[in-house]
């Protein structure tokens, strides 16, 4: 498995038609995409993936809500075995009881997923790190409460915004981390993000702290041209020493 391969979370390009985005991502040299709206047209997305040669390692899916079986069917169409819960609300990390409740919901989700040949992960924002439980971040407490089948997709930018030393966080979480959302910028809640490598995050140290994790570029928003930032991110990451 080539852990240096790069994907793009398609939320970054939500303002562009996927029929245009996937061919262009393939031309830029990306190997995979991470969709966020797989219920819309999974058959059409599957055909487009086949046509462009792009892979899909994972997809975001609101599994803590309804429509789980619809997500399972969409995953089947896409040939996908990995779904990531994109978020739980900030109040679900406000104190130990809330974190325990969130962990139980994710553990229950993993049990459901196993029956469909799927595995489940959780993607953080900043509040899971800024919220403290017994002197530790709520995300770290959550990790201790999850069954081994639930992995983490650590969004390194939002972790930094939440106050984490991201390389140290990743080393502490260890093999629980299966995917990284790689993004860069000023590490504030509101300011636009930048191409990877042009912000304040120590990207090489972050990647070295989780060599087992697949890398997914995502820019929630960007002050300049999003396509240029996506291209520059690819060039920067490809240029790092192996």
Short mmCIF file of C-alpha atoms in Angstrom, two decimals:
data_model
loop_
_atom_site.label_atom_id
_atom_site.label_comp_id
_atom_site.label_asym_id
_atom_site.label_seq_id
_atom_site.Cartn_x
_atom_site.Cartn_y
_atom_site.Cartn_z
CA UNK A 1 0.00 0.00 0.00
CA UNK A 2 1.50 3.32 -1.09
CA UNK A 3 1.01 5.63 1.89
CA UNK A 4 2.39 8.58 -0.09
CA UNK A 5 -0.60 8.50 -2.47
CA UNK A 6 -2.86 11.52 -2.18
CA UNK A 7 -6.62 12.01 -2.17
CA UNK A 8 -8.83 15.10 -2.14
CA UNK A 9 -11.92 15.48 0.01
CA UNK A 10 -14.49 16.60 -2.56
CA UNK A 11 -16.05 19.07 -0.12
CA UNK A 12 -13.15 21.33 -1.12
CA UNK A 13 -14.59 21.46 -4.65
CA UNK A 14 -18.29 21.52 -3.75
CA UNK A 15 -18.85 24.60 -5.94
CA UNK A 16 -17.65 22.73 -9.02
CA UNK A 17 -19.47 19.91 -10.85
CA UNK A 18 -18.01 16.54 -9.98
CA UNK A 19 -18.02 15.67 -13.67
CA UNK A 20 -15.41 18.42 -14.15
CA UNK A 21 -13.57 18.00 -10.84
CA UNK A 22 -12.61 14.34 -11.07
CA UNK A 23 -10.94 14.48 -14.51
CA UNK A 24 -9.04 17.61 -13.45
CA UNK A 25 -7.88 15.99 -10.17
CA UNK A 26 -6.61 13.00 -12.13
CA UNK A 27 -4.71 15.34 -14.44
CA UNK A 28 -3.08 17.01 -11.44
CA UNK A 29 -1.79 13.64 -10.26
CA UNK A 30 -4.12 12.85 -7.39
CA UNK A 31 -4.82 9.13 -7.03
CA UNK A 32 -8.08 9.16 -5.07
CA UNK A 33 -11.02 11.19 -3.82
CA UNK A 34 -13.05 11.18 -0.64
CA UNK A 35 -16.71 11.97 -1.44
CA UNK A 36 -19.08 13.59 1.05
CA UNK A 37 -22.46 13.17 -0.69
CA UNK A 38 -22.54 9.54 -1.81
CA UNK A 39 -26.33 9.27 -1.61
CA UNK A 40 -26.84 11.75 -4.44
CA UNK A 41 -25.84 9.58 -7.40
CA UNK A 42 -23.60 6.65 -6.44
CA UNK A 43 -23.98 4.97 -9.84
CA UNK A 44 -22.92 8.13 -11.66
CA UNK A 45 -19.98 8.62 -9.31
CA UNK A 46 -18.91 5.01 -9.81
CA UNK A 47 -18.93 5.46 -13.58
CA UNK A 48 -16.91 8.66 -13.29
CA UNK A 49 -14.36 7.00 -11.01
CA UNK A 50 -13.98 4.16 -13.49
CA UNK A 51 -13.53 6.61 -16.34
CA UNK A 52 -10.89 8.73 -14.61
CA UNK A 53 -9.02 5.91 -12.86
CA UNK A 54 -9.40 7.61 -9.48
CA UNK A 55 -9.90 5.45 -6.41
CA UNK A 56 -12.16 6.04 -3.45
CA UNK A 57 -10.66 4.93 -0.15
CA UNK A 58 -13.29 6.41 2.14
CA UNK A 59 -16.39 8.60 2.15
CA UNK A 60 -18.04 10.86 4.68
CA UNK A 61 -21.43 9.59 5.80
CA UNK A 62 -23.84 10.92 8.44
CA UNK A 63 -24.21 7.53 10.11
CA UNK A 64 -25.24 8.95 13.49
CA UNK A 65 -28.45 10.14 11.86
CA UNK A 66 -30.80 8.11 9.71
CA UNK A 67 -30.44 6.41 6.32
CA UNK A 68 -27.69 4.01 7.38
CA UNK A 69 -28.91 1.32 5.02
CA UNK A 70 -28.88 3.82 2.16
CA UNK A 71 -25.24 4.59 2.94
CA UNK A 72 -24.45 0.87 3.01
CA UNK A 73 -26.00 0.44 -0.43
CA UNK A 74 -24.15 3.46 -1.83
CA UNK A 75 -20.90 2.07 -0.45
CA UNK A 76 -21.62 -1.23 -2.18
CA UNK A 77 -22.15 0.53 -5.50
CA UNK A 78 -18.89 2.43 -5.06
CA UNK A 79 -16.93 -0.66 -4.04
CA UNK A 80 -16.19 1.09 -0.77
CA UNK A 81 -15.61 -0.49 2.64
CA UNK A 82 -14.79 2.59 4.75
CA UNK A 83 -17.19 5.30 5.94
CA UNK A 84 -16.29 8.28 8.12
CA UNK A 85 -18.69 10.09 10.43
CA UNK A 86 -17.93 13.75 9.63
CA UNK A 87 -18.80 15.23 13.02
CA UNK A 88 -20.73 15.12 16.24
CA UNK A 89 -21.94 18.41 17.71
CA UNK A 90 -19.76 20.34 20.20
CA UNK A 91 -22.12 19.51 23.06
CA UNK A 92 -21.37 15.83 22.51
CA UNK A 93 -17.83 16.49 23.78
CA UNK A 94 -18.69 18.78 26.70
CA UNK A 95 -17.74 16.59 29.66
CA UNK A 96 -17.10 12.92 30.32
CA UNK A 97 -20.73 11.80 30.17
CA UNK A 98 -21.15 13.44 26.77
CA UNK A 99 -17.97 11.83 25.43
CA UNK A 100 -19.06 8.44 26.76
CA UNK A 101 -22.39 8.88 24.99
CA UNK A 102 -20.63 9.78 21.74
CA UNK A 103 -18.31 6.80 22.04
CA UNK A 104 -21.25 4.47 22.57
CA UNK A 105 -22.99 5.85 19.49
CA UNK A 106 -19.87 5.27 17.38
CA UNK A 107 -19.36 1.80 18.84
CA UNK A 108 -22.97 0.92 18.01
CA UNK A 109 -22.41 2.28 14.52
CA UNK A 110 -19.36 0.04 14.11
CA UNK A 111 -21.39 -3.00 15.12
CA UNK A 112 -24.00 -2.15 12.48
CA UNK A 113 -21.28 -1.52 9.89
CA UNK A 114 -19.62 -4.87 10.48
CA UNK A 115 -22.84 -6.56 9.40
CA UNK A 116 -22.50 -4.79 6.04
CA UNK A 117 -18.80 -5.45 5.52
CA UNK A 118 -17.96 -1.86 6.42
CA UNK A 119 -15.67 -0.15 8.88
CA UNK A 120 -16.35 3.21 10.52
CA UNK A 121 -14.20 6.16 11.50
CA UNK A 122 -14.69 9.58 13.11
CA UNK A 123 -13.45 12.95 11.76
CA UNK A 124 -12.74 15.76 14.22
CA UNK A 125 -13.17 19.50 14.16
CA UNK A 126 -11.65 21.93 16.67
CA UNK A 127 -14.06 21.46 19.57
CA UNK A 128 -12.98 17.88 20.28
CA UNK A 129 -9.52 19.26 21.07
CA UNK A 130 -10.45 22.49 22.83
CA UNK A 131 -12.86 20.63 25.13
CA UNK A 132 -10.95 19.17 28.06
CA UNK A 133 -11.96 16.15 30.14
CA UNK A 134 -9.87 15.37 33.23
CA UNK A 135 -6.92 17.28 31.82
CA UNK A 136 -6.97 15.65 28.38
CA UNK A 137 -8.63 16.59 25.13
CA UNK A 138 -12.07 15.11 24.54
CA UNK A 139 -10.75 13.45 21.36
CA UNK A 140 -8.12 11.53 23.32
CA UNK A 141 -10.70 10.47 25.88
CA UNK A 142 -13.01 9.39 23.06
CA UNK A 143 -10.25 7.28 21.53
CA UNK A 144 -9.84 5.38 24.80
CA UNK A 145 -13.56 4.57 24.85
CA UNK A 146 -13.90 3.38 21.26
CA UNK A 147 -13.83 -0.26 20.32
CA UNK A 148 -10.79 -1.18 18.19
CA UNK A 149 -12.93 -1.35 15.06
CA UNK A 150 -13.52 2.43 15.09
CA UNK A 151 -10.64 4.42 13.62
CA UNK A 152 -9.93 8.15 13.57
CA UNK A 153 -9.55 10.47 10.63
CA UNK A 154 -7.62 13.32 12.23
CA UNK A 155 -8.12 16.71 10.67
CA UNK A 156 -4.72 18.18 11.44
CA UNK A 157 -5.77 21.78 10.85
CA UNK A 158 -8.78 21.70 13.14
CA UNK A 159 -6.73 19.86 15.74
CA UNK A 160 -4.24 22.73 15.68
CA UNK A 161 -7.05 25.28 15.91
CA UNK A 162 -8.30 23.40 18.97
CA UNK A 163 -4.94 23.90 20.66
CA UNK A 164 -3.29 20.53 20.05
CA UNK A 165 0.38 19.86 19.46
CA UNK A 166 -0.56 17.89 16.37
CA UNK A 167 2.53 15.67 15.98
CA UNK A 168 2.34 14.77 19.68
CA UNK A 169 -1.39 14.09 19.40
CA UNK A 170 -0.85 11.76 16.46
CA UNK A 171 1.96 9.89 18.19
CA UNK A 172 -0.27 9.42 21.22
CA UNK A 173 -3.22 8.14 19.19
CA UNK A 174 -0.96 5.75 17.27
CA UNK A 175 -2.50 3.22 14.90
CA UNK A 176 -6.01 4.40 15.76
CA UNK A 177 -5.36 7.09 13.12
CA UNK A 178 -6.01 5.64 9.66
CA UNK A 179 -6.56 8.85 7.67
CA UNK A 180 -5.33 12.45 7.90
CA UNK A 181 -7.12 15.49 6.56
CA UNK A 182 -4.14 17.55 5.46
CA UNK A 183 -4.72 21.27 5.24
CA UNK A 184 -2.88 24.47 6.12
CA UNK A 185 -3.37 28.14 6.84
CA UNK A 186 -3.28 30.52 9.81
CA UNK A 187 -4.86 27.98 12.21
CA UNK A 188 -7.79 30.14 13.25
CA UNK A 189 -11.48 29.34 13.27
CA UNK A 190 -12.62 31.94 10.76
CA UNK A 191 -9.74 32.83 8.44
CA UNK A 192 -9.41 31.24 4.99
CA UNK A 193 -7.12 28.27 4.54
CA UNK A 194 -4.14 28.14 2.22
CA UNK A 195 -2.39 25.58 0.08
CA UNK A 196 -0.68 22.88 2.11
CA UNK A 197 2.85 24.01 2.92
CA UNK A 198 2.10 27.73 2.89
CA UNK A 199 0.57 28.10 6.35
CA UNK A 200 1.73 27.74 9.95
CA UNK A 201 1.30 23.98 10.41
CA UNK A 202 4.48 21.85 10.62
CA UNK A 203 3.34 19.56 7.82
CA UNK A 204 6.49 17.38 7.54
CA UNK A 205 6.48 16.68 11.29
CA UNK A 206 2.76 15.95 11.21
CA UNK A 207 3.07 13.44 8.39
CA UNK A 208 6.06 11.78 10.05
CA UNK A 209 4.02 11.32 13.24
CA UNK A 210 1.40 9.20 11.43
CA UNK A 211 3.18 7.29 8.64
CA UNK A 212 0.45 4.64 8.65
CA UNK A 213 -2.30 7.13 7.74
CA UNK A 214 -3.61 7.88 4.27
CA UNK A 215 -3.40 11.54 3.28
CA UNK A 216 -6.50 13.44 2.16
CA UNK A 217 -6.10 17.08 1.13
CA UNK A 218 -9.01 19.28 2.15
CA UNK A 219 -9.47 23.04 2.16
CA UNK A 220 -12.81 24.00 3.68
CA UNK A 221 -12.45 27.45 2.17
CA UNK A 222 -9.72 29.43 0.44
CA UNK A 223 -9.22 33.16 -0.15
CA UNK A 224 -7.66 32.63 -3.57
CA UNK A 225 -8.35 30.21 -6.38
CA UNK A 226 -9.27 26.82 -4.95
CA UNK A 227 -7.94 24.89 -7.93
CA UNK A 228 -4.56 26.60 -7.65
CA UNK A 229 -4.44 25.77 -3.94
CA UNK A 230 -5.30 22.14 -4.66
CA UNK A 231 -2.57 21.99 -7.33
CA UNK A 232 -0.01 23.71 -5.08
CA UNK A 233 -0.87 21.34 -2.23
CA UNK A 234 -0.18 18.35 -4.48
CA UNK A 235 3.13 19.81 -5.66
CA UNK A 236 4.24 20.52 -2.09
CA UNK A 237 3.33 17.11 -0.73
CA UNK A 238 4.85 15.29 -3.70
CA UNK A 239 8.05 17.25 -3.15
CA UNK A 240 8.55 16.18 0.45
CA UNK A 241 11.21 13.55 1.13
CA UNK A 242 9.81 10.02 1.27
#
